[in-house]
Amino acid sequence: MPTTRKIDYIKKMKEGLQMLGAIEAGGTKFVCAIATEDGTIIEKVQIPTEIPDTTIPKVLEFFQDQRISALGIGSFGPLDVHPDSETYGFITSTPKPGWINFPFVKTMKEKLQVPVAFDTDVNAAVWGEFHAGAGKNLNSCLYITVGTGIGAGAVAERKLIHGWSHPEMGHISLRRHSDDHFPGVCPYHRDCLEGLAAGPAIEKRWGQKGDALPVDHPAWEMEAHYLAQALMQYVLILSPEKIIMGGGVMKQRHLFPLIRSKVEQLAGNFLTLPAMDTFIVPPALKDDSGAMGAILMAQQINSGN
Amino acid sequence: MPTTRKIDYIKKMKEGLQMLGAIEAGGTKFVCAIATEDGTIIEKVQIPTEIPDTTIPKVLEFFQDQRISALGIGSFGPLDVHPDSETYGFITSTPKPGWINFPFVKTMKEKLQVPVAFDTDVNAAVWGEFHAGAGKNLNSCLYITVGTGIGAGAVAERKLIHGWSHPEMGHISLRRHSDDHFPGVCPYHRDCLEGLAAGPAIEKRWGQKGDALPVDHPAWEMEAHYLAQALMQYVLILSPEKIIMGGGVMKQRHLFPLIRSKVEQLAGNFLTLPAMDTFIVPPALKDDSGAMGAILMAQQINSGN
């Protein structure tokens, strides 16, 4: 922890402010954060995602040092997010070894003795961007992450969308690019969006990681083809005011103009959309969207909302 | 108007109850209804959808006889449903002759001097089913109509979904059935969901109207293929607790088991869904979903919500 931050933090503790905790549990790392009651993140650590027996004690150790009054968790899934369910707060059928049926909320509640808010990683991210990032002052927006996997969360009418369960937007089916004969890598669907366009699909199709491929490589036109098609399905079904694209693959900033131009083409004269460069944007909170969303979730559960 | 109903209605008027008006404006007919303040429909007429100059005077005549305190409209679209827009309450770019840029809300407000609530026909229908039909006691549901066109509306977190505009769920793109070489009939997209699976597509592909095709005709397996695919996209993006399927094509009740079995197949071991016969159902309000939703919209605007 940087010394100045530590001093600042101790000062705030002494002032009697309540602290909030956040976990952004991703496929490769857990980001754990502490924020002041007003949502300012004052400390953040990364812990690798291994098996629960290795990762969770490190996470608990981090929070046990602090005096948090509530915890927000945005986690990789699928999750049981249904409050009335017996397995509420569990990671359910993930292919990630060791995490199937992990009782995430129960474990944290028991060990930390604080109220815990729980949702998907992408719901946390869209919630963060909606309140404090690129979606500020809107009534709706969508956040999609394109990385090791693909997932998205949406806010409509100022609320995070849930229903029977949480959305699984990364697994929609798409029309194939005419030059693409790659079978796809999704263990469930083979060639759904995630199977065709997540980081591992790019790497396996082209024989090298995305960040090693030059800007004019045909990989990017194909990637934009799939992502634009997916965005158009989301637009037709949800009509979000803004689409925020994050995750490792979207660090390739040259993808943005490619995707925007393809979405515009797909909209044609059927849909009038907002100006593309304000409609499809990177996250304003950079890599903090998920942690910020989890902090806001903790804030809400703390204030009883 | 049936005599007993008329007597009943006059009685209620004398009791000083407020009346509510509803219009379900469809591509072939306008359904106009009057309901008591508690939402009971006491009168209903159908007026053919011709050009506005012919249809609207008949609609006004019907309502001018009554003393309604608010009007709800569920209309064919696309519509401008954005309250801050200069063209709020207009039908916008419809291919239907005479209705482009028709100022629906303004016309009704000026002539009837009552507050007017305005949304798409399918949003009205899902709102009706959500409050008084198959979606009662849920937090989310989706209504899809399959008829002359295809459209859908959704409730999530107990709210009708809007964003930049209203959804256009009938125009999502799908993977083609391997036996289908029909080009599609959508004037915008050719072979989107509506272009491949609405009533006119069935008629044009097979050379006769759907209701003339026998139950074991291959048309139905293909129709179920497209509709199940569409439902799966909606499920992955919205996760509704229930899907209600209405419209002329869905009067072919044998489609329901076909669609349910295909949705179950698509869910595979990736998604756990509710039991299919309670998950994919016909409208509980039969042909009144839209009129009931418009009544409820009138009720809300009347009570200032």
Coordinates of C-alpha atoms in Angstrom, one line a residue:
Chain A
M1 CA 0.0 0.0 0.0
P2 CA 1.5 3.4 -0.9
T3 CA 2.5 5.2 2.2
T4 CA 0.7 8.5 1.5
R5 CA -2.5 6.5 0.8
K6 CA -2.1 4.6 4.1
I7 CA -1.7 7.8 6.0
D8 CA -4.8 9.3 4.3
Y9 CA -6.7 6.1 5.0
I10 CA -5.7 6.0 8.7
K11 CA -6.7 9.7 8.9
K12 CA -10.2 8.9 7.5
M13 CA -10.6 5.9 9.8
K14 CA -9.8 8.2 12.7
E15 CA -12.4 10.6 11.5
G16 CA -14.9 7.8 12.0
L17 CA -15.9 7.3 8.4
Q18 CA -17.3 4.0 7.4
M19 CA -15.4 2.0 4.8
L20 CA -16.9 -0.1 2.0
G21 CA -15.3 -3.3 0.5
A22 CA -15.5 -4.5 -3.1
I23 CA -14.5 -7.7 -4.9
E24 CA -14.3 -7.9 -8.6
A25 CA -13.9 -11.7 -9.0
G26 CA -12.6 -12.4 -12.5
G27 CA -11.4 -15.5 -14.3
T28 CA -7.7 -14.6 -13.9
K29 CA -7.7 -12.3 -10.9
F30 CA -9.6 -11.0 -7.9
V31 CA -9.5 -7.2 -7.6
C32 CA -10.2 -6.3 -3.9
A33 CA -10.8 -2.7 -3.0
I34 CA -11.6 -0.5 -0.1
A35 CA -13.5 2.8 -0.5
T36 CA -14.7 5.6 1.7
E37 CA -18.5 5.9 2.3
D38 CA -18.7 8.4 -0.5
G39 CA -17.3 5.8 -3.0
T40 CA -13.7 7.0 -3.3
I41 CA -11.4 4.0 -3.8
I42 CA -8.5 4.3 -1.4
E43 CA -6.9 0.9 -1.7
K44 CA -6.8 -1.8 -4.3
V45 CA -5.0 -5.2 -4.5
Q46 CA -5.0 -8.0 -7.1
I47 CA -5.0 -11.6 -6.0
P48 CA -4.7 -14.4 -8.7
T49 CA -7.8 -16.6 -9.3
E50 CA -6.6 -20.1 -8.4
I51 CA -8.8 -22.6 -6.5
P52 CA -11.0 -21.2 -3.7
D53 CA -8.8 -22.7 -0.9
T54 CA -5.8 -20.7 -2.1
T55 CA -7.5 -17.5 -3.3
I56 CA -10.2 -16.9 -0.7
P57 CA -7.9 -16.9 2.4
K58 CA -5.8 -14.1 0.7
V59 CA -9.0 -12.2 0.0
L60 CA -10.2 -12.5 3.6
E61 CA -6.8 -11.5 4.9
F62 CA -7.0 -8.3 2.9
F63 CA -10.4 -7.4 4.2
Q64 CA -9.8 -8.5 7.8
D65 CA -7.2 -5.8 8.2
Q66 CA -9.8 -3.2 7.4
R67 CA -13.0 -2.2 9.1
I68 CA -15.6 -2.4 6.3
S69 CA -19.3 -2.1 7.0
A70 CA -20.5 -3.7 3.8
L71 CA -19.1 -5.7 0.9
G72 CA -20.1 -5.7 -2.8
I73 CA -19.1 -8.6 -5.1
G74 CA -19.2 -8.7 -8.9
S75 CA -18.2 -12.2 -9.9
F76 CA -17.5 -14.4 -12.9
G77 CA -20.5 -16.7 -13.4
P78 CA -22.9 -18.3 -13.9
L79 CA -24.2 -17.2 -10.5
D80 CA -27.4 -17.8 -8.5
V81 CA -28.6 -14.2 -8.0
H82 CA -32.1 -15.1 -7.0
P83 CA -32.6 -13.9 -3.4
D84 CA -35.2 -16.5 -2.6
S85 CA -33.1 -19.4 -3.8
E86 CA -31.5 -21.9 -1.4
T87 CA -28.2 -21.5 -3.4
Y88 CA -28.4 -17.7 -3.5
G89 CA -24.9 -16.3 -3.7
F90 CA -23.3 -19.4 -5.2
I91 CA -21.1 -19.6 -8.3
T92 CA -23.0 -22.4 -10.1
S93 CA -22.0 -24.3 -13.2
T94 CA -18.6 -22.7 -14.1
P95 CA -16.1 -24.7 -16.0
K96 CA -13.4 -23.2 -13.7
P97 CA -11.9 -25.9 -11.5
G98 CA -12.8 -25.8 -7.8
W99 CA -15.4 -23.0 -8.1
I100 CA -18.5 -25.1 -9.0
N101 CA -21.1 -24.5 -6.2
F102 CA -18.8 -22.2 -4.3
P103 CA -21.0 -20.4 -1.7
F104 CA -19.4 -17.0 -2.2
V105 CA -21.9 -14.8 -0.3
K106 CA -22.2 -17.2 2.6
T107 CA -18.4 -17.5 3.0
M108 CA -17.9 -13.8 3.0
K109 CA -20.8 -13.1 5.4
E110 CA -19.6 -15.7 7.9
K111 CA -16.0 -14.6 7.9
L112 CA -16.4 -10.8 7.7
Q113 CA -19.8 -10.4 9.5
V114 CA -21.0 -7.7 7.1
P115 CA -23.9 -7.4 4.7
V116 CA -22.9 -8.6 1.2
A117 CA -24.3 -7.5 -2.2
F118 CA -23.8 -10.0 -5.1
D119 CA -24.1 -9.8 -8.8
T120 CA -22.2 -10.7 -12.0
D121 CA -18.9 -9.0 -12.9
V122 CA -20.5 -7.3 -15.9
N123 CA -23.5 -6.2 -13.9
A124 CA -21.1 -4.6 -11.4
A125 CA -19.2 -3.0 -14.3
V126 CA -22.3 -1.5 -16.0
W127 CA -23.5 -0.3 -12.6
G128 CA -20.1 1.5 -12.0
E129 CA -20.1 3.1 -15.4
F130 CA -23.8 4.0 -15.1
H131 CA -23.4 5.9 -11.9
A132 CA -19.8 7.2 -12.1
G133 CA -18.5 6.7 -15.6
A134 CA -19.6 6.8 -19.3
G135 CA -23.2 6.2 -18.5
K136 CA -23.6 9.1 -16.0
N137 CA -26.8 11.1 -16.4
L138 CA -28.5 8.5 -18.6
N139 CA -31.4 6.2 -17.9
S140 CA -29.9 3.2 -19.7
C141 CA -26.6 1.7 -20.9
L142 CA -24.9 -1.5 -21.7
Y143 CA -21.4 -2.7 -20.7
I144 CA -19.7 -5.5 -22.7
T145 CA -16.4 -7.0 -21.8
V146 CA -14.4 -8.7 -24.6
G147 CA -11.5 -10.6 -23.0
T148 CA -10.9 -14.2 -21.9
G149 CA -14.7 -14.5 -22.2
I150 CA -17.5 -12.2 -23.4
G151 CA -20.2 -11.0 -21.1
A152 CA -22.5 -8.0 -20.8
G153 CA -24.7 -6.3 -18.3
A154 CA -27.4 -3.7 -18.9
V155 CA -29.2 -0.9 -17.1
A156 CA -32.7 0.0 -18.4
E157 CA -35.0 2.5 -16.7
R158 CA -32.2 3.1 -14.2
K159 CA -32.2 -0.5 -13.0
L160 CA -29.9 -3.5 -13.5
I161 CA -31.7 -6.0 -15.6
H162 CA -32.4 -9.4 -14.0
G163 CA -35.3 -11.8 -14.4
W164 CA -35.4 -15.6 -14.1
S165 CA -31.6 -15.2 -13.7
H166 CA -28.9 -12.8 -14.9
P167 CA -28.4 -12.3 -18.7
E168 CA -25.8 -14.4 -20.5
M169 CA -25.3 -12.0 -23.4
G170 CA -21.9 -13.4 -24.4
H171 CA -23.5 -16.6 -25.7
I172 CA -25.9 -15.3 -28.3
S173 CA -25.7 -16.9 -31.7
L174 CA -24.5 -14.9 -34.8
R175 CA -24.3 -15.3 -38.5
R176 CA -20.9 -16.4 -39.5
H177 CA -18.4 -14.2 -41.4
S178 CA -18.2 -15.7 -45.0
D179 CA -14.4 -16.1 -44.6
D180 CA -14.5 -17.8 -41.2
H181 CA -14.2 -21.6 -41.0
F182 CA -12.9 -21.6 -37.5
P183 CA -15.1 -24.0 -35.4
G184 CA -15.2 -21.8 -32.3
V185 CA -14.1 -22.4 -28.7
C186 CA -17.2 -22.2 -26.5
P187 CA -17.4 -25.4 -24.5
Y188 CA -21.2 -25.1 -24.5
H189 CA -22.1 -23.7 -28.0
R190 CA -18.9 -23.9 -30.0
D191 CA -19.5 -20.9 -32.2
C192 CA -21.6 -18.5 -30.2
L193 CA -20.3 -14.9 -29.8
E194 CA -17.9 -15.9 -27.1
G195 CA -16.8 -18.9 -29.0
L196 CA -16.0 -16.9 -32.1
A197 CA -14.8 -13.5 -30.8
A198 CA -13.3 -13.8 -27.3
G199 CA -9.5 -13.5 -26.8
P200 CA -8.9 -17.3 -26.9
A201 CA -10.9 -17.6 -30.2
I202 CA -8.7 -14.9 -31.8
E203 CA -5.6 -16.7 -30.6
K204 CA -6.6 -20.1 -31.7
R205 CA -8.0 -19.0 -35.1
W206 CA -4.9 -16.9 -36.1
G207 CA -2.2 -18.8 -34.2
Q208 CA -1.1 -15.8 -32.1
K209 CA -2.5 -13.6 -29.5
G210 CA -4.5 -10.6 -30.5
D211 CA -2.0 -8.1 -29.3
A212 CA 0.6 -9.6 -31.6
L213 CA -1.5 -9.1 -34.7
P214 CA -0.9 -6.0 -36.8
V215 CA -3.6 -3.4 -37.1
D216 CA -4.3 -4.3 -40.7
H217 CA -4.6 -8.0 -40.1
P218 CA -7.9 -9.5 -41.4
A219 CA -8.5 -10.7 -37.8
W220 CA -9.8 -7.2 -36.9
E221 CA -12.3 -6.8 -39.6
M222 CA -13.7 -10.3 -38.7
E223 CA -13.7 -9.4 -35.0
A224 CA -15.5 -6.1 -35.7
H225 CA -18.0 -8.1 -37.8
Y226 CA -19.0 -10.3 -34.9
L227 CA -19.0 -7.6 -32.3
A228 CA -21.1 -5.2 -34.4
Q229 CA -23.6 -8.0 -35.0
A230 CA -23.8 -8.6 -31.3
L231 CA -24.2 -4.9 -30.5
M232 CA -27.0 -4.7 -33.1
Q233 CA -28.9 -7.6 -31.4
Y234 CA -28.5 -5.8 -28.0
V235 CA -29.8 -2.5 -29.6
L236 CA -32.8 -4.2 -31.2
I237 CA -33.7 -5.9 -27.9
L238 CA -32.8 -3.3 -25.3
S239 CA -32.3 0.0 -27.1
P240 CA -29.6 1.3 -24.7
E241 CA -28.6 5.0 -24.8
K242 CA -24.9 4.0 -24.8
I243 CA -22.7 1.0 -25.2
I244 CA -19.5 0.8 -23.2
M245 CA -16.9 -1.8 -24.5
G246 CA -14.2 -3.0 -22.1
G247 CA -12.0 -6.0 -21.5
G248 CA -8.5 -7.0 -22.8
V249 CA -9.5 -7.3 -26.5
M250 CA -11.0 -3.8 -26.5
K251 CA -7.5 -2.4 -25.5
Q252 CA -7.0 -2.6 -29.3
R253 CA -8.4 0.8 -29.7
H254 CA -8.4 0.6 -33.5
L255 CA -11.4 -1.8 -33.1
F256 CA -13.7 1.1 -32.1
P257 CA -13.9 2.8 -35.5
L258 CA -14.3 -0.5 -37.2
I259 CA -17.1 -1.6 -34.9
R260 CA -18.8 1.8 -35.1
S261 CA -18.8 1.8 -38.9
K262 CA -20.3 -1.7 -39.1
V263 CA -23.0 -0.9 -36.5
E264 CA -23.9 2.2 -38.6
Q265 CA -24.1 0.0 -41.7
L266 CA -26.3 -2.5 -39.9
A267 CA -28.6 0.2 -38.7
G268 CA -29.0 1.5 -42.3
N269 CA -32.2 3.5 -42.7
F270 CA -34.1 1.3 -40.3
L271 CA -32.8 2.7 -37.0
T272 CA -31.7 6.2 -36.1
L273 CA -29.0 5.9 -33.5
P274 CA -27.0 8.4 -31.5
A275 CA -23.8 9.7 -33.1
M276 CA -21.5 6.7 -33.2
D277 CA -18.5 8.2 -31.4
T278 CA -20.6 9.0 -28.3
F279 CA -22.7 5.8 -28.6
I280 CA -20.0 3.1 -28.6
V281 CA -17.2 4.1 -26.2
P282 CA -14.5 2.7 -23.9
P283 CA -15.1 2.7 -20.2
A284 CA -14.6 6.1 -18.5
L285 CA -13.5 4.3 -15.3
K286 CA -10.8 2.4 -17.3
D287 CA -10.1 -0.8 -15.3
D288 CA -12.1 0.3 -12.3
S289 CA -15.7 -0.1 -13.7
G290 CA -16.3 -3.4 -11.9
A291 CA -14.7 -2.4 -8.6
M292 CA -16.6 0.9 -8.6
G293 CA -19.9 -0.9 -9.3
A294 CA -19.2 -3.4 -6.4
I295 CA -18.5 -0.4 -4.1
L296 CA -21.8 1.2 -5.2
M297 CA -23.6 -2.1 -4.5
A298 CA -22.0 -2.2 -1.0
Q299 CA -23.1 1.4 -0.5
Q300 CA -26.7 0.5 -1.4
I301 CA -26.9 -2.6 0.8
N302 CA -25.3 -0.5 3.6
S303 CA -28.0 2.2 3.4
G304 CA -30.7 -0.5 3.2
N305 CA -31.6 0.0 -0.5
Chain B
M1 CA -73.0 -1.8 -28.0
P2 CA -74.9 -4.7 -26.2
T3 CA -77.9 -3.3 -24.4
T4 CA -77.1 -4.9 -21.0
R5 CA -73.6 -3.4 -21.2
K6 CA -74.9 0.0 -22.1
I7 CA -77.2 -0.1 -19.1
D8 CA -74.4 -1.1 -16.8
Y9 CA -72.2 1.6 -18.2
I10 CA -74.8 4.3 -17.9
K11 CA -75.3 3.1 -14.3
K12 CA -71.6 3.5 -13.6
M13 CA -71.5 6.9 -15.2
K14 CA -74.4 8.0 -12.9
E15 CA -72.4 6.7 -9.9
G16 CA -69.8 9.3 -10.9
L17 CA -67.0 6.8 -11.7
Q18 CA -64.2 8.1 -14.0
M19 CA -63.9 6.3 -17.3
L20 CA -60.6 5.4 -19.1
G21 CA -60.0 5.1 -22.8
A22 CA -57.7 2.8 -24.7
I23 CA -56.5 2.5 -28.3
E24 CA -54.7 -0.5 -29.6
A25 CA -53.6 0.8 -33.0
G26 CA -52.6 -2.2 -35.1
G27 CA -51.7 -2.6 -38.8
T28 CA -55.1 -3.9 -39.8
K29 CA -57.4 -2.5 -37.1
F30 CA -57.8 0.0 -34.3
V31 CA -59.3 -1.5 -31.1
C32 CA -60.9 1.2 -29.1
A33 CA -62.0 0.5 -25.5
I34 CA -63.6 2.1 -22.5
A35 CA -63.0 0.9 -19.0
T36 CA -64.0 1.8 -15.5
E37 CA -61.4 3.4 -13.2
D38 CA -60.6 -0.1 -11.8
G39 CA -59.7 -1.4 -15.3
T40 CA -62.8 -3.3 -16.2
I41 CA -63.3 -3.0 -20.0
I42 CA -67.0 -2.2 -20.6
E43 CA -67.1 -1.4 -24.3
K44 CA -64.9 -2.2 -27.2
V45 CA -65.1 -1.4 -30.9
Q46 CA -62.9 -2.2 -33.9
I47 CA -62.2 0.3 -36.6
P48 CA -60.2 -0.7 -39.8
T49 CA -56.8 0.9 -40.2
E50 CA -57.0 2.9 -43.4
I51 CA -55.4 6.3 -43.8
P52 CA -55.5 8.7 -40.8
D53 CA -58.1 11.0 -42.4
T54 CA -60.5 8.0 -42.6
T55 CA -59.6 6.2 -39.4
I56 CA -59.0 8.9 -36.9
P57 CA -62.4 10.7 -37.2
K58 CA -64.1 7.4 -36.4
V59 CA -61.9 6.9 -33.4
L60 CA -62.6 10.4 -32.2
E61 CA -66.3 9.9 -32.7
F62 CA -66.2 6.8 -30.5
F63 CA -64.5 8.6 -27.7
Q64 CA -66.3 11.9 -27.9
D65 CA -69.5 10.0 -26.9
Q66 CA -67.9 9.0 -23.7
R67 CA -66.5 11.0 -20.8
I68 CA -63.0 9.6 -20.4
S69 CA -60.5 11.2 -18.0
A70 CA -57.4 9.8 -19.7
L71 CA -56.4 7.8 -22.8
G72 CA -53.7 5.1 -23.3
I73 CA -52.4 4.3 -26.8
G74 CA -50.5 1.2 -27.8
S75 CA -49.6 1.8 -31.4
F76 CA -47.8 0.1 -34.4
G77 CA -44.5 1.8 -34.9
P78 CA -41.8 2.8 -35.1
L79 CA -42.8 5.6 -32.7
D80 CA -41.1 8.5 -31.0
V81 CA -41.6 7.6 -27.3
H82 CA -39.0 10.0 -26.0
P83 CA -40.8 12.5 -23.8
D84 CA -38.2 15.3 -24.4
S85 CA -38.4 15.0 -28.2
E86 CA -40.1 17.6 -30.4
T87 CA -41.8 14.7 -32.2
Y88 CA -42.8 12.9 -29.1
G89 CA -46.0 10.9 -29.7
F90 CA -45.5 10.6 -33.5
I91 CA -45.6 7.5 -35.6
T92 CA -42.3 7.9 -37.4
S93 CA -40.9 6.0 -40.3
T94 CA -43.6 3.4 -40.9
P95 CA -44.0 1.9 -44.4
K96 CA -47.8 2.2 -43.9
P97 CA -49.2 4.8 -46.3
G98 CA -50.4 8.0 -44.7
W99 CA -49.1 7.3 -41.2
I100 CA -45.5 8.6 -41.6
N101 CA -45.0 11.4 -39.0
F102 CA -48.6 11.2 -37.8
P103 CA -48.8 13.2 -34.5
F104 CA -50.9 10.6 -32.7
V105 CA -50.6 12.1 -29.1
K106 CA -51.0 15.7 -30.2
T107 CA -54.1 14.9 -32.3
M108 CA -55.8 13.0 -29.4
K109 CA -54.9 15.5 -26.8
E110 CA -56.3 18.4 -28.8
K111 CA -59.5 16.7 -29.7
L112 CA -60.3 14.9 -26.5
Q113 CA -58.7 17.3 -24.0
V114 CA -57.4 14.5 -21.7
P115 CA -53.9 13.3 -20.7
V116 CA -52.5 10.7 -23.2
A117 CA -50.1 7.8 -22.4
F118 CA -48.3 6.5 -25.5
D119 CA -46.2 3.4 -26.2
T120 CA -45.8 0.6 -28.8
D121 CA -48.6 -2.0 -29.3
V122 CA -46.3 -4.7 -27.9
N123 CA -45.3 -2.7 -24.9
A124 CA -49.0 -2.1 -24.2
A125 CA -49.6 -5.9 -24.6
V126 CA -46.8 -6.9 -22.3
W127 CA -47.9 -4.3 -19.7
G128 CA -51.5 -5.8 -19.8
E129 CA -50.3 -9.4 -19.4
F130 CA -47.8 -8.4 -16.7
H131 CA -50.4 -6.7 -14.5
A132 CA -53.6 -8.7 -15.3
G133 CA -52.6 -11.8 -17.4
A134 CA -50.0 -14.5 -17.7
G135 CA -47.3 -12.3 -16.1
K136 CA -49.1 -11.5 -12.9
N137 CA -47.0 -11.7 -9.7
L138 CA -43.8 -11.8 -11.6
N139 CA -41.0 -9.2 -11.9
S140 CA -40.3 -9.7 -15.6
C141 CA -41.9 -11.1 -18.7
L142 CA -41.8 -10.8 -22.5
Y143 CA -44.7 -10.6 -24.9
I144 CA -44.1 -11.4 -28.6
T145 CA -46.7 -11.1 -31.3
V146 CA -46.3 -13.1 -34.5
G147 CA -48.8 -12.0 -37.1
T148 CA -48.6 -9.6 -40.0
G149 CA -45.3 -8.4 -38.4
I150 CA -43.3 -9.6 -35.5
G151 CA -42.7 -7.4 -32.4
A152 CA -42.0 -7.8 -28.7
G153 CA -42.1 -5.8 -25.6
A154 CA -40.4 -6.6 -22.2
V155 CA -40.8 -5.9 -18.6
A156 CA -37.7 -6.2 -16.4
E157 CA -37.6 -5.2 -12.7
R158 CA -41.3 -4.4 -13.0
K159 CA -40.7 -1.7 -15.6
L160 CA -41.3 -1.5 -19.3
I161 CA -38.0 -1.4 -21.1
H162 CA -37.1 1.7 -23.1
G163 CA -33.8 3.4 -23.7
W164 CA -32.7 5.5 -26.6
S165 CA -36.0 4.5 -28.2
H166 CA -38.3 1.4 -27.9
P167 CA -37.0 -2.1 -28.7
E168 CA -37.4 -3.5 -32.3
M169 CA -37.1 -7.1 -31.3
G170 CA -38.9 -8.4 -34.5
H171 CA -35.9 -7.4 -36.6
I172 CA -33.1 -9.4 -35.0
S173 CA -31.0 -11.5 -37.4
L174 CA -31.0 -15.3 -37.1
R175 CA -29.2 -18.3 -38.5
R176 CA -31.0 -19.7 -41.5
H177 CA -32.7 -23.1 -41.4
S178 CA -30.6 -25.4 -43.7
D179 CA -33.7 -26.1 -45.9
D180 CA -34.8 -22.5 -46.3
H181 CA -33.9 -20.7 -49.5
F182 CA -36.7 -18.2 -49.3
P183 CA -35.2 -14.6 -49.5
G184 CA -37.4 -13.1 -46.8
V185 CA -39.9 -10.2 -47.0
C186 CA -38.7 -7.5 -44.6
P187 CA -38.5 -4.3 -46.6
Y188 CA -35.5 -3.2 -44.4
H189 CA -33.5 -6.4 -43.8
R190 CA -35.0 -9.0 -46.1
D191 CA -34.3 -12.0 -43.9
C192 CA -34.5 -10.9 -40.3
L193 CA -36.9 -12.7 -37.9
E194 CA -39.9 -10.8 -39.2
G195 CA -38.8 -11.2 -42.8
L196 CA -38.5 -15.0 -42.3
A197 CA -41.3 -15.9 -39.9
A198 CA -44.2 -13.4 -39.9
G199 CA -47.5 -14.4 -41.5
P200 CA -46.6 -12.9 -44.9
A201 CA -43.3 -14.8 -45.0
I202 CA -45.1 -18.1 -44.4
E203 CA -47.7 -17.3 -47.1
K204 CA -45.1 -16.2 -49.7
R205 CA -42.7 -19.1 -48.9
W206 CA -45.3 -21.9 -49.1
G207 CA -47.8 -20.4 -51.5
Q208 CA -50.7 -20.4 -49.0
K209 CA -51.7 -18.8 -45.8
G210 CA -50.5 -20.4 -42.5
D211 CA -54.0 -21.4 -41.5
A212 CA -54.4 -23.4 -44.7
L213 CA -51.3 -25.5 -44.0
P214 CA -51.8 -28.9 -42.3
V215 CA -50.3 -29.5 -38.9
D216 CA -47.7 -31.8 -40.3
H217 CA -46.5 -29.5 -43.0
P218 CA -42.7 -28.7 -42.9
A219 CA -43.6 -25.0 -42.6
W220 CA -44.2 -25.5 -38.9
E221 CA -40.9 -27.1 -38.0
M222 CA -39.2 -24.2 -39.9
E223 CA -41.4 -21.6 -38.2
A224 CA -40.6 -23.1 -34.7
H225 CA -36.9 -23.2 -35.7
Y226 CA -36.9 -19.4 -36.2
L227 CA -39.1 -18.5 -33.3
A228 CA -37.2 -20.7 -30.8
Q229 CA -33.9 -19.1 -32.0
A230 CA -35.4 -15.7 -31.4
L231 CA -36.7 -16.6 -27.9
M232 CA -33.3 -17.9 -27.0
Q233 CA -31.7 -14.5 -28.0
Y234 CA -34.2 -12.8 -25.8
V235 CA -33.6 -15.2 -22.9
L236 CA -29.8 -14.7 -23.2
I237 CA -30.1 -10.9 -23.2
L238 CA -33.1 -10.3 -20.9
S239 CA -33.7 -13.5 -18.9
P240 CA -37.4 -13.0 -18.6
E241 CA -39.4 -15.2 -16.1
K242 CA -42.0 -15.9 -18.7
I243 CA -42.5 -15.6 -22.5
I244 CA -46.0 -14.9 -23.8
M245 CA -46.7 -15.6 -27.5
G246 CA -49.6 -13.9 -29.2
G247 CA -50.7 -12.8 -32.7
G248 CA -52.4 -14.5 -35.6
V249 CA -49.7 -17.1 -36.3
M250 CA -49.7 -18.2 -32.7
K251 CA -53.4 -19.2 -33.0
Q252 CA -51.8 -22.3 -34.5
R253 CA -51.6 -23.9 -31.0
H254 CA -49.6 -26.8 -32.3
L255 CA -46.7 -24.4 -32.6
F256 CA -46.3 -24.2 -28.8
P257 CA -45.0 -27.7 -28.2
L258 CA -42.7 -27.4 -31.2
I259 CA -41.2 -24.1 -30.0
R260 CA -40.9 -25.4 -26.4
S261 CA -39.0 -28.5 -27.4
K262 CA -36.6 -26.4 -29.6
V263 CA -36.0 -23.9 -26.9
E264 CA -35.2 -26.7 -24.5
Q265 CA -32.8 -28.1 -27.0
L266 CA -31.0 -24.8 -27.4
A267 CA -30.7 -24.3 -23.7
G268 CA -29.0 -27.7 -23.4
N269 CA -27.0 -28.0 -20.3
F270 CA -25.9 -24.3 -20.4
L271 CA -29.1 -22.7 -19.1
T272 CA -31.6 -23.9 -16.5
L273 CA -35.0 -22.5 -17.5
P274 CA -38.4 -22.8 -15.9
A275 CA -40.6 -25.8 -16.9
M276 CA -41.4 -25.2 -20.6
D277 CA -45.2 -25.4 -20.4
T278 CA -45.3 -22.6 -17.8
F279 CA -42.4 -20.6 -19.5
I280 CA -43.7 -20.3 -23.0
V281 CA -47.4 -19.6 -23.0
P282 CA -50.3 -18.0 -24.9
P283 CA -51.7 -14.7 -23.6
A284 CA -54.0 -15.1 -20.6
L285 CA -56.0 -12.0 -21.8
K286 CA -56.5 -13.6 -25.2
D287 CA -57.0 -10.7 -27.7
D288 CA -57.3 -8.1 -24.9
S289 CA -53.6 -7.9 -23.8
G290 CA -53.0 -4.6 -25.8
A291 CA -56.3 -2.9 -24.9
M292 CA -55.8 -3.9 -21.2
G293 CA -52.2 -2.5 -21.2
A294 CA -53.4 0.7 -22.8
I295 CA -56.1 1.0 -20.1
L296 CA -53.5 0.5 -17.4
M297 CA -51.3 3.2 -19.0
A298 CA -54.3 5.5 -19.0
Q299 CA -54.9 4.7 -15.3
Q300 CA -51.2 5.5 -14.5
I301 CA -51.2 8.8 -16.3
N302 CA -54.5 9.7 -14.7
S303 CA -53.2 9.1 -11.2
G304 CA -50.0 11.0 -12.1
N305 CA -47.6 8.1 -12.1

